[in-house]
XYZ file of C-alpha atoms in Angstrom:
710
model
C -18.860 -11.965 -10.401
C -18.558 -10.181 -13.571
C -16.860 -7.035 -15.096
C -13.305 -6.678 -16.301
C -12.354 -10.021 -14.824
C -10.742 -12.510 -17.282
C -11.968 -15.986 -17.314
C -10.302 -19.119 -15.872
C -9.632 -20.594 -19.438
C -7.815 -17.407 -20.472
C -5.848 -17.477 -17.228
C -4.768 -20.973 -17.770
C -3.698 -20.197 -21.309
C -1.692 -17.246 -20.102
C 0.065 -19.377 -17.458
C 1.003 -22.060 -19.954
C 2.306 -19.284 -22.452
C 4.246 -17.669 -19.500
C 5.835 -20.956 -18.600
C 6.967 -21.732 -22.012
C 8.397 -18.101 -22.425
C 10.180 -18.495 -19.173
C 12.277 -21.266 -20.343
C 13.140 -19.391 -23.489
C 16.114 -17.037 -24.395
C 18.534 -15.952 -21.783
C 20.986 -17.810 -19.507
C 19.868 -21.466 -19.320
C 18.204 -22.588 -16.087
C 20.538 -25.484 -15.923
C 20.268 -28.821 -13.978
C 23.719 -28.855 -12.272
C 22.494 -29.446 -8.838
C 19.598 -31.212 -7.214
C 18.856 -28.395 -4.742
C 17.240 -24.931 -5.460
C 19.392 -22.547 -3.503
C 16.929 -19.933 -2.259
C 18.219 -16.368 -1.503
C 14.788 -14.940 -0.594
C 11.132 -16.000 -0.369
C 8.735 -17.485 -0.792
C 6.618 -14.504 -1.074
C 2.796 -14.826 -1.534
C 0.738 -12.236 -3.507
C -2.875 -11.859 -4.404
C -3.795 -10.693 -7.751
C -7.393 -10.918 -8.701
C -10.610 -13.009 -8.976
C -12.190 -14.425 -12.016
C -15.234 -16.499 -13.029
C -15.934 -19.120 -15.572
C -19.657 -19.697 -15.602
C -20.786 -20.508 -12.102
C -17.166 -21.183 -10.920
C -15.185 -18.550 -9.144
C -11.398 -18.463 -8.970
C -8.782 -16.934 -6.840
C -5.507 -15.877 -8.605
C -2.279 -15.323 -6.812
C 1.468 -15.868 -7.197
C 4.433 -17.060 -5.307
C 7.951 -15.600 -5.768
C 11.341 -16.987 -4.874
C 14.810 -15.618 -5.509
C 17.381 -18.234 -6.206
C 21.103 -18.627 -7.175
C 21.315 -19.067 -10.843
C 22.397 -22.294 -12.437
C 20.187 -24.713 -10.404
C 17.323 -26.743 -11.681
C 14.259 -25.075 -12.973
C 11.868 -25.002 -9.839
C 8.308 -26.304 -9.638
C 5.564 -25.732 -7.142
C 3.058 -28.291 -5.814
C -0.407 -26.753 -4.868
C -2.942 -28.798 -3.062
C -6.068 -28.348 -1.137
C -6.222 -29.137 2.601
C -10.047 -28.888 2.671
C -12.293 -26.618 4.465
C -10.885 -24.670 7.405
C -14.030 -25.479 9.442
C -13.886 -29.332 9.592
C -17.672 -29.443 9.782
C -17.872 -27.905 6.213
C -17.195 -29.801 3.151
C -15.057 -28.792 0.217
C -14.766 -30.729 -2.997
C -11.334 -32.325 -3.256
C -9.105 -30.924 -5.787
C -6.200 -32.749 -7.547
C -2.686 -31.620 -6.764
C -1.488 -29.031 -9.164
C 2.077 -28.856 -10.457
C 3.077 -25.250 -11.469
C 6.324 -24.625 -13.312
C 8.348 -21.493 -12.332
C 8.275 -18.650 -14.777
C 11.712 -16.877 -14.850
C 11.064 -13.029 -14.510
C 14.639 -12.005 -14.355
C 18.175 -13.396 -14.090
C 21.674 -12.038 -13.969
C 24.998 -13.700 -12.886
C 24.057 -13.311 -9.246
C 20.355 -14.205 -8.863
C 17.331 -15.439 -10.550
C 13.652 -14.414 -9.859
C 10.972 -17.129 -10.353
C 7.149 -16.664 -10.238
C 4.645 -19.364 -9.803
C 1.137 -18.373 -10.879
C -1.627 -19.844 -8.706
C -5.291 -20.494 -9.595
C -7.618 -21.760 -6.810
C -11.389 -22.488 -7.136
C -13.481 -20.888 -4.433
C -15.848 -23.390 -2.689
C -18.927 -22.974 -0.425
C -16.744 -22.862 2.579
C -13.421 -21.095 3.613
C -10.616 -23.375 2.563
C -6.880 -24.039 3.280
C -4.306 -24.527 0.656
C -0.786 -25.609 0.832
C 2.106 -25.022 -1.639
C 5.424 -26.626 -1.580
C 8.490 -26.219 -3.670
C 10.544 -29.420 -3.746
C 14.337 -29.402 -3.319
C 14.131 -25.950 -1.827
C 17.245 -25.075 0.279
C 17.582 -21.848 2.099
C 20.930 -20.167 2.108
C 20.150 -18.092 5.298
C 18.111 -20.722 7.359
C 18.472 -24.394 6.612
C 15.817 -25.241 9.228
C 12.835 -23.822 7.055
C 10.606 -26.402 5.496
C 9.430 -26.507 1.776
C 5.678 -25.975 2.470
C 3.496 -22.973 3.403
C -0.216 -22.670 3.862
C -2.709 -19.886 3.085
C -6.535 -19.475 3.383
C -9.059 -18.339 0.767
C -12.557 -17.290 1.482
C -15.797 -19.065 0.555
C -17.272 -17.981 -2.832
C -20.109 -16.214 -0.909
C -17.801 -14.350 1.541
C -15.752 -11.191 1.439
C -11.987 -11.342 2.388
C -10.731 -10.578 5.870
C -8.124 -7.800 5.399
C -5.122 -6.724 7.254
C -3.753 -3.269 6.491
C -0.276 -1.884 7.369
C 2.181 0.829 6.314
C 5.678 2.109 7.105
C 7.216 -1.367 7.619
C 10.795 -0.311 8.317
C 12.968 2.104 10.273
C 14.104 5.618 9.392
C 17.787 6.152 9.190
C 19.394 6.468 12.690
C 16.559 4.687 14.519
C 17.619 2.403 17.378
C 16.005 -0.743 15.977
C 16.858 -2.837 19.018
C 15.327 -0.363 21.269
C 12.076 -0.758 19.195
C 12.510 -4.522 19.225
C 12.526 -4.747 15.493
C 9.331 -5.719 13.444
C 7.591 -7.440 16.365
C 4.108 -6.336 15.509
C 4.171 -9.045 12.852
C 4.067 -11.576 15.608
C 0.559 -10.179 16.687
C -0.341 -10.213 12.989
C 0.453 -13.867 12.880
C -1.344 -14.675 16.214
C -4.612 -13.038 14.961
C -4.144 -14.668 11.593
C -3.927 -18.133 13.238
C -7.143 -17.451 15.275
C -9.125 -16.219 12.329
C -7.137 -16.045 9.034
C -6.537 -12.920 6.922
C -7.332 -13.537 3.279
C -5.112 -10.630 2.175
C -2.886 -7.989 3.611
C -2.668 -4.575 2.089
C 0.661 -2.710 2.086
C -0.047 0.997 1.969
C 3.442 2.076 1.033
C 7.001 1.982 2.684
C 6.999 -1.789 2.773
C 10.816 -1.290 3.018
C 12.997 1.534 3.900
C 15.818 2.232 1.391
C 16.936 5.433 2.878
C 20.204 3.946 3.978
C 21.467 4.117 0.431
C 22.491 7.734 1.177
C 24.056 7.026 4.614
C 25.915 3.693 4.313
C 25.271 2.906 0.674
C 26.565 4.200 -2.771
C 25.057 7.736 -2.398
C 27.048 8.446 0.661
C 29.755 10.352 -1.192
C 27.194 12.176 -3.417
C 25.177 13.201 -0.367
C 28.184 14.804 1.262
C 28.792 17.215 -1.625
C 27.898 20.647 -0.090
C 27.480 22.598 -3.386
C 23.853 22.126 -4.563
C 24.822 22.742 -8.206
C 27.537 20.224 -8.258
C 25.200 17.679 -6.377
C 22.472 18.451 -9.029
C 24.819 17.854 -11.992
C 26.433 14.863 -10.695
C 26.257 11.820 -13.285
C 24.602 8.650 -12.526
C 26.786 6.390 -14.628
C 26.802 2.506 -15.135
C 29.161 2.116 -12.048
C 26.765 4.027 -9.815
C 23.809 2.180 -11.136
C 25.481 -1.204 -10.490
C 26.284 -0.229 -6.959
C 22.840 1.128 -6.220
C 21.324 -2.074 -7.951
C 23.284 -4.199 -5.521
C 22.312 -2.097 -2.557
C 18.524 -2.156 -3.264
C 18.637 -5.935 -3.969
C 20.549 -6.708 -0.828
C 18.318 -4.489 1.375
C 15.249 -6.181 0.017
C 16.583 -9.722 0.566
C 17.762 -8.719 4.087
C 14.315 -7.118 5.132
C 12.061 -9.600 3.375
C 14.062 -12.426 4.932
C 13.639 -10.900 8.577
C 11.302 -12.682 10.903
C 8.448 -12.539 11.588
C 7.780 -10.444 8.570
C 9.115 -13.191 6.413
C 6.620 -15.729 7.624
C 3.612 -13.407 7.230
C 4.886 -12.686 3.670
C 4.746 -16.394 2.884
C 1.307 -17.165 4.366
C -0.894 -13.984 3.883
C -1.336 -12.886 0.264
C -0.106 -9.334 -0.314
C -1.355 -6.335 -2.363
C 1.152 -3.470 -2.335
C 1.388 0.167 -3.410
C 4.658 1.917 -3.035
C 5.652 5.263 -1.358
C 8.724 7.407 -0.947
C 10.701 5.082 1.412
C 10.407 2.227 -1.099
C 12.715 4.605 -3.227
C 14.196 7.108 -0.777
C 12.852 9.478 1.774
C 10.852 12.335 0.180
C 11.177 11.244 -3.389
C 8.881 13.241 -5.481
C 8.226 15.952 -2.935
C 11.585 17.951 -3.239
C 11.927 20.978 -5.545
C 11.332 20.116 -9.195
C 14.836 21.160 -10.398
C 16.509 18.942 -7.816
C 14.120 16.089 -8.480
C 15.187 16.107 -12.138
C 18.849 15.575 -11.195
C 20.525 12.424 -12.624
C 21.027 10.662 -9.200
C 17.366 10.902 -8.255
C 16.116 9.774 -11.691
C 18.741 6.832 -11.455
C 17.555 5.572 -8.122
C 13.942 6.051 -9.233
C 14.652 3.487 -11.977
C 16.476 1.014 -9.864
C 13.920 1.095 -6.963
C 11.172 0.585 -9.487
C 12.942 -2.513 -10.782
C 12.864 -4.300 -7.394
C 9.372 -2.774 -6.571
C 8.159 -4.663 -9.634
C 9.883 -7.938 -8.726
C 9.519 -8.278 -5.039
C 6.316 -6.333 -4.406
C 4.228 -7.160 -7.649
C 5.989 -10.514 -8.996
C 6.093 -8.941 -12.379
C 9.084 -8.485 -14.701
C 11.096 -5.217 -14.450
C 12.052 -2.759 -17.219
C 14.704 -4.257 -19.509
C 17.061 -1.312 -18.412
C 17.015 1.622 -16.022
C 18.260 5.178 -16.284
C 21.986 6.095 -16.433
C 23.607 9.132 -17.776
C 26.021 7.323 -20.025
C 23.406 5.480 -21.944
C 21.213 7.963 -23.855
C 18.693 5.327 -24.689
C 17.719 5.082 -21.098
C 17.425 8.741 -20.348
C 13.956 9.249 -21.927
C 10.974 6.899 -21.844
C 10.195 4.969 -25.112
C 6.815 4.691 -26.774
C 5.873 1.892 -24.330
C 6.507 4.078 -21.300
C 9.874 2.472 -20.168
C 13.368 3.286 -20.392
C 15.088 2.067 -23.462
C 17.472 -0.934 -23.611
C 21.103 -0.627 -22.661
C 23.425 -3.379 -23.955
C 25.630 -3.198 -20.932
C 22.814 -3.789 -18.538
C 21.537 -6.637 -20.659
C 24.870 -8.488 -20.696
C 24.519 -11.944 -19.188
C 21.049 -10.959 -18.190
C 17.647 -12.226 -18.964
C 14.455 -10.098 -18.652
C 11.030 -11.708 -19.318
C 9.026 -9.626 -21.715
C 5.424 -9.390 -20.702
C 2.825 -10.517 -23.181
C 0.246 -8.126 -21.649
C -0.320 -5.940 -18.656
C -1.597 -7.670 -15.540
C -5.555 -7.484 -15.591
C -5.432 -5.888 -12.137
C -3.440 -2.914 -13.213
C -4.772 0.529 -14.317
C -1.659 1.777 -16.178
C -1.121 5.482 -16.535
C -0.898 7.010 -20.032
C 2.548 8.620 -19.716
C 5.618 8.143 -17.700
C 6.164 10.004 -14.323
C 8.161 13.141 -14.250
C 11.146 11.696 -12.449
C 10.749 7.992 -13.187
C 10.781 6.794 -16.832
C 7.791 4.536 -16.114
C 4.093 4.686 -16.113
C 2.066 4.489 -12.838
C 0.652 1.251 -11.817
C -2.736 1.649 -10.038
C -4.673 -1.494 -8.969
C -8.225 -2.757 -9.052
C -9.378 -6.196 -7.834
C -12.299 -7.756 -6.048
C -11.713 -8.753 -2.523
C -14.370 -11.521 -2.345
C -18.098 -11.245 -2.862
C -18.998 -7.690 -1.695
C -15.766 -5.736 -1.467
C -13.810 -4.147 -4.246
C -10.269 -2.568 -3.868
C -8.601 0.128 -5.673
C -4.997 1.205 -4.949
C -3.704 4.561 -6.262
C 0.043 4.641 -7.208
C 0.762 7.995 -5.542
C 4.527 8.123 -6.097
C 5.260 7.435 -9.758
C 3.696 10.744 -10.895
C 4.225 12.747 -7.813
C 5.757 16.201 -7.719
C 5.751 18.707 -4.864
C 2.558 20.292 -6.428
C 0.828 17.145 -7.712
C 0.005 13.639 -6.433
C -1.210 12.188 -9.685
C -2.023 13.355 -13.329
C -5.603 14.239 -14.030
C -5.817 11.788 -16.806
C -4.785 9.039 -14.298
C -7.786 9.838 -12.114
C -9.833 9.581 -15.191
C -8.552 6.255 -16.069
C -9.143 5.105 -12.418
C -12.717 6.309 -12.188
C -13.541 4.900 -15.709
C -12.384 1.520 -14.480
C -14.227 1.794 -11.225
C -17.434 2.840 -13.036
C -17.175 -0.067 -15.487
C -16.511 -2.617 -12.571
C -19.267 -1.374 -10.479
C -21.904 -1.472 -13.264
C -20.815 -4.915 -14.314
C -21.120 -6.092 -10.586
C -24.831 -5.468 -10.710
C -25.181 -4.710 -7.052
C -22.819 -7.457 -5.520
C -20.382 -4.811 -4.492
C -21.250 -3.075 -1.280
C -18.010 -1.600 -0.293
C -15.121 0.020 -2.092
C -11.865 0.218 -0.312
C -9.513 2.843 -1.675
C -5.856 2.903 -0.896
C -3.968 6.145 -0.712
C -0.355 6.480 0.308
C -1.205 9.336 2.729
C -4.189 10.374 4.807
C -6.840 12.511 3.186
C -9.077 13.303 6.225
C -6.505 14.787 8.404
C -5.738 17.836 10.442
C -4.244 20.845 8.601
C -0.834 22.063 9.426
C -0.821 25.033 7.039
C 0.503 27.367 9.719
C 3.554 25.081 10.023
C 4.071 25.025 6.121
C 3.795 28.823 6.192
C 6.504 29.120 8.690
C 8.771 26.644 6.895
C 8.471 28.579 3.670
C 8.504 32.087 5.018
C 11.304 34.680 4.784
C 12.359 34.026 8.386
C 13.785 30.731 7.294
C 16.236 32.310 4.795
C 18.887 33.629 7.195
C 18.816 30.252 9.140
C 19.309 28.390 5.780
C 22.307 30.693 4.944
C 23.911 29.950 8.307
C 23.302 26.214 7.720
C 24.934 26.380 4.275
C 28.065 28.295 5.478
C 28.490 26.999 9.062
C 26.267 23.934 9.391
C 24.051 25.747 11.906
C 20.812 23.744 12.681
C 22.093 20.883 10.486
C 19.354 18.516 11.455
C 16.822 21.059 10.565
C 17.422 20.884 6.799
C 17.524 17.813 4.527
C 20.632 16.777 2.886
C 19.115 16.980 -0.725
C 17.572 20.259 -1.838
C 18.428 22.226 1.377
C 14.777 22.757 2.486
C 13.374 22.262 5.866
C 13.494 18.603 6.557
C 9.915 18.215 7.603
C 8.678 20.155 4.550
C 8.740 17.184 2.174
C 6.519 15.298 4.666
C 4.020 18.207 4.791
C 4.085 18.514 0.994
C 3.352 14.775 0.797
C 0.017 15.110 2.551
C -3.277 15.665 0.583
C -4.080 18.299 3.118
C -1.068 20.365 2.005
C -1.875 23.602 0.392
C -0.352 22.549 -2.939
C -2.853 19.658 -3.111
C -6.079 21.349 -2.013
C -7.706 21.390 -5.455
C -6.524 17.962 -6.247
C -7.850 16.575 -2.992
C -11.291 18.272 -3.258
C -11.820 16.947 -6.842
C -10.887 13.399 -5.735
C -13.253 13.557 -2.673
C -16.165 14.878 -4.763
C -15.603 12.218 -7.504
C -15.608 9.459 -4.889
C -18.827 10.854 -3.370
C -20.520 10.911 -6.756
C -19.221 7.372 -7.427
C -20.784 6.344 -4.124
C -24.124 7.913 -4.882
C -24.325 6.547 -8.423
C -23.551 3.005 -7.495
C -24.787 2.701 -3.937
C -21.431 1.718 -2.648
C -19.814 2.721 0.630
C -16.345 4.154 0.190
C -13.650 3.470 2.858
C -10.232 4.998 2.462
C -7.030 3.543 3.752
C -3.972 5.804 4.443
C -0.579 5.479 6.311
C 2.618 7.403 6.229
C 2.079 9.565 9.402
C 3.378 7.076 12.061
C 0.214 7.302 14.182
C -3.330 5.876 14.179
C -6.543 7.757 13.704
C -10.046 7.567 12.012
C -10.933 10.516 9.850
C -14.296 10.812 8.142
C -16.104 13.041 5.604
C -19.947 13.528 5.978
C -22.721 15.828 4.869
C -22.948 19.108 6.787
C -25.725 19.312 9.392
C -27.675 21.695 7.233
C -28.242 18.609 4.860
C -29.953 16.823 7.653
C -28.618 13.605 6.314
C -28.801 10.260 8.057
C -25.101 9.020 7.912
C -26.236 5.539 6.912
C -27.833 7.022 3.799
C -25.122 9.658 3.260
C -22.998 9.082 0.070
C -20.659 11.695 1.489
C -19.926 9.578 4.421
C -16.392 8.022 4.086
C -14.142 6.858 6.690
C -10.308 7.257 6.360
C -8.676 4.484 8.214
C -5.182 5.834 9.144
C -2.889 3.060 10.327
C 0.820 3.643 10.547
C 3.431 2.580 11.379
C 3.693 -1.141 11.903
C 7.358 -1.007 12.376
C 8.750 2.510 12.333
C 8.928 4.430 15.589
C 5.980 6.739 16.320
C 6.190 10.583 16.550
C 6.617 12.162 20.119
C 3.399 12.455 21.999
C 3.570 16.307 21.689
C 3.170 15.924 17.924
C 0.182 13.584 18.324
C -1.330 16.070 20.920
C -0.666 18.923 18.659
C -2.634 17.269 15.827
C -5.409 16.534 18.186
C -5.780 20.238 19.092
C -5.782 21.043 15.260
C -8.764 18.508 14.907
C -11.213 21.288 13.918
C -14.283 20.899 11.696
C -13.075 21.444 8.188
C -15.463 22.361 5.378
C -14.730 21.005 1.948
C -15.025 23.724 -0.708
C -18.003 21.842 -2.210
C -20.124 23.655 0.402
C -21.786 20.400 1.691
C -19.004 18.197 3.218
C -17.502 18.469 6.719
C -14.650 16.366 8.003
C -13.134 15.467 11.388
C -11.193 12.854 13.207
C -13.450 10.820 15.378
C -13.046 9.868 18.988
C -11.579 6.397 18.889
C -8.996 5.932 21.719
C -10.967 5.836 24.919
C -8.156 4.362 26.929
C -4.342 4.325 26.796
C -3.131 0.960 25.419
C -2.540 -1.547 28.191
C -2.451 1.451 30.553
C 0.802 2.703 29.033
C 0.488 6.336 28.370
C 1.072 7.262 24.682
C -0.525 10.574 24.412
C -2.290 12.974 26.582
C -5.358 11.383 28.418
C -7.721 13.879 26.719
C -6.455 13.021 23.331
C -8.941 10.583 21.895
C -8.241 10.995 18.282
C -4.495 10.404 17.476
C -2.515 7.484 18.804
C 1.254 7.682 18.660
C 2.112 4.131 18.902
C 2.943 1.377 16.379
C -0.134 -0.186 14.941
C -1.943 -2.105 12.076
C -5.570 -2.470 11.125
C -8.047 -5.428 10.611
C -11.161 -5.147 8.541
C -13.873 -7.888 8.707
C -17.243 -7.883 6.999
C -20.274 -8.208 9.415
C -22.588 -10.989 7.973
C -26.049 -9.873 6.716
C -28.419 -12.410 5.189
C -29.857 -9.633 3.204
C -26.610 -8.550 1.342
C -26.941 -11.426 -1.034
C -30.136 -9.860 -2.492
C -28.288 -7.820 -4.850
C -29.737 -5.207 -7.232
C -27.916 -3.424 -9.932
C -25.604 -0.785 -8.380
C -27.299 2.618 -8.686
C -30.798 1.563 -9.589
C -32.099 2.281 -6.062
C -29.620 5.031 -5.321
C -32.177 7.536 -4.172
C -29.671 9.202 -1.925
C -27.890 10.976 -4.882
C -25.766 14.065 -5.319
C -27.332 16.138 -8.092
C -25.981 18.740 -10.309
C -26.190 21.390 -7.710
C -24.182 19.337 -5.310
C -27.123 18.810 -2.927
C -28.137 15.392 -1.687
C -31.686 14.001 -2.044
C -33.563 11.810 0.325
C -32.838 13.403 3.716
C -33.750 12.155 7.178
C -32.878 13.332 10.670
C -29.303 12.490 11.452
C -28.644 9.447 13.620
C -26.876 11.008 16.511
C -24.727 13.505 14.606
C -23.881 16.359 16.996
C -22.992 19.883 15.923
C -19.392 19.469 17.095
C -18.672 16.744 14.497
C -16.586 14.806 16.840
C -19.410 12.549 18.269
C -20.768 9.401 16.687
C -22.565 9.918 13.407
C -24.315 6.540 13.338
C -24.724 3.392 15.532
C -21.607 1.893 14.272
C -19.545 4.795 15.744
C -21.287 4.628 19.038
C -19.061 3.199 21.738
C -16.078 3.246 19.380
C -12.951 2.239 21.160
C -11.650 -0.569 23.277
C -15.023 -2.036 24.250
C -16.528 -1.906 20.719
C -17.354 -5.408 19.414
C -14.922 -4.902 16.553
C -11.974 -4.071 18.724
C -10.443 -7.634 18.852
C -9.849 -7.638 15.054
C -11.743 -10.984 14.816
C -15.346 -10.547 15.704
C -18.051 -10.605 13.109
C -20.555 -9.217 15.551
C -21.387 -5.563 15.136
C -24.338 -2.984 15.436
C -24.499 -2.694 11.602
C -25.143 -5.843 9.621
C -23.432 -5.806 6.286
C -20.948 -3.257 7.524
C -17.165 -3.482 7.963
C -15.746 -3.979 11.453
C -12.590 -1.919 11.615
C -10.001 -2.600 14.351
C -6.808 -0.744 14.956
C -4.424 -2.857 17.108
C -2.014 -0.571 18.962
C 1.286 -1.718 20.443
C 1.310 -1.720 24.256
C 5.015 -1.783 24.998
C 7.791 -1.513 22.321
C 10.181 -3.476 24.577
C 7.755 -6.549 24.386
C 9.329 -8.906 21.910
C 5.874 -10.655 21.334
C 4.265 -7.406 20.066
C 1.158 -7.586 22.081
C -1.532 -4.867 21.176
C -4.523 -3.197 22.461
C -7.600 -3.059 19.991
C -9.850 -0.242 19.207
C -12.961 -0.743 16.920
C -15.799 0.753 15.044
C -18.051 -0.216 12.286
C -18.786 1.379 8.877
C -21.941 0.696 7.025
C -22.945 0.212 3.473
C -25.829 2.314 2.176
C -29.103 1.681 3.835
C -31.410 2.166 1.054
């Protein structure tokens, strides 16, 4: 396992250096009590893999938030042996890891423990314990947690989720809270997930404008006054308290909290991690002081809770000019008031898994943090930060895409054929029905008189948002890659992915959430190319899984989207796309959408991804050396064969892994490693049956995606 992966010795040196730095300047850790008073956590993250000679290592971290003033915490890490008792794993001595202090102020301290675990010949269980840990919210919790890592020859089992929270005004009790995490844990206990990927909206912070410090600002009716309103130190402190308290409340909510401590996370943020629609309102409004201010505060806690990394030293306020523009390193400047009685750890280097943007975002004084890491032997992962650089007309800067594809090209070349699948995480779907006609209505002149009546008399109040006065649904439509503003950016991204797939003989699968329903979209070569889908570098599935907690849209919306599921032709002239038939029955017999709607499922859900074993996948050749199915300079593909079952309507199965997709497919249970395509990925979307069921039971629907068959 080679490429841009740092060695174990370097990682160990970095950990020692961090631990030493963590006990340096700033408020003293102290030893005044024997207990470590835990406000939130432990939270478990996955970071990357590395190798040192023939040895392969898993790297992760544990985060706890404590009351300041207690003893410096330590973590004990020990192997529990092979998960399969018949297998043997070399015993490892118990490791003691000192906590690294990332941040501390008079009310709380954030501690990170960096973990390094050797991968063995068999899947293995590990246990971590934090002695003297006392929970302020639940004294019954024990000090130990367990997690599972794959064998060195295996790829990771993946759980994917998005939209893990409730929109403002939702009856949370009616929807039984975050109960689908009960099902996640049940499946995890049957066959463990090695990683869970959060596709955005891991938390909903929208309440900051309803019952938080932005309530008064939101109620200002004059748009100009609202735009010019200052974000001073007092408002920053109030927002800081709100975001911190909301994180500790939600991340301490069961059963989500238990999943957080047992299944290593990878996260990318989206708008609700900041506030609903952030980045997709009009540019002049997005540049207002209040939005820039909450952008900075939310980024701080996104770094700490979701990435276990130190935050910026200060965030934006209008009464500290040093914070209002990014410095040379791409962060807001230091504010002595914010640093009073506060310690912020200074990173010695960027995390090796990050692909850091070249310049700050337009509304956040920070650079984007995109991700790359290996997910075991044959799967690579890339997550695109689609919020830091977002505007109404842009998802990411062009030079950020260049950085991402340069990193992917370097990693795939260095892997020399080991990587068979690239999983790309986007905040929103990319193969999805168009709603351009709805965009046209919302931006047409007929809306103007209604907007005037709303402004003067409050007419149709719920139809318009409280920020820039636009139609409330417009920011959601503008968020999508399929929005008209993003058509060129979307096309360029898809074409670059196809060329990457062809060059390196790697199958690309795309994860997307946001839309609060489940679907499977896919790109594929046009029938005129006569391309077998198994050999088609244009074939990419878009696994759309959303929401795991938030309420789904009405069935009428899902049915409308299904009716809009036309064959779309990408402007490269050679690529078609549709949603595939996936939902052959209603979940548990509970009617969610129309019985004829087999492509969109308006019910809460999450996804499971499991590699189908193939004895031949270990016979790696350098990626790209046998890539005879290529995309040449004219955009045409080489090496054609009759399509394996692709009909002219584009909705039927394109290959054997899509045949029989749905509730009876081998992949449907989210556990099975049986499948029609060896070396492929079994994809299961687990759909909630009854939102009043506190156990969160689900119905599974499955299909299999294949790596290149040449």
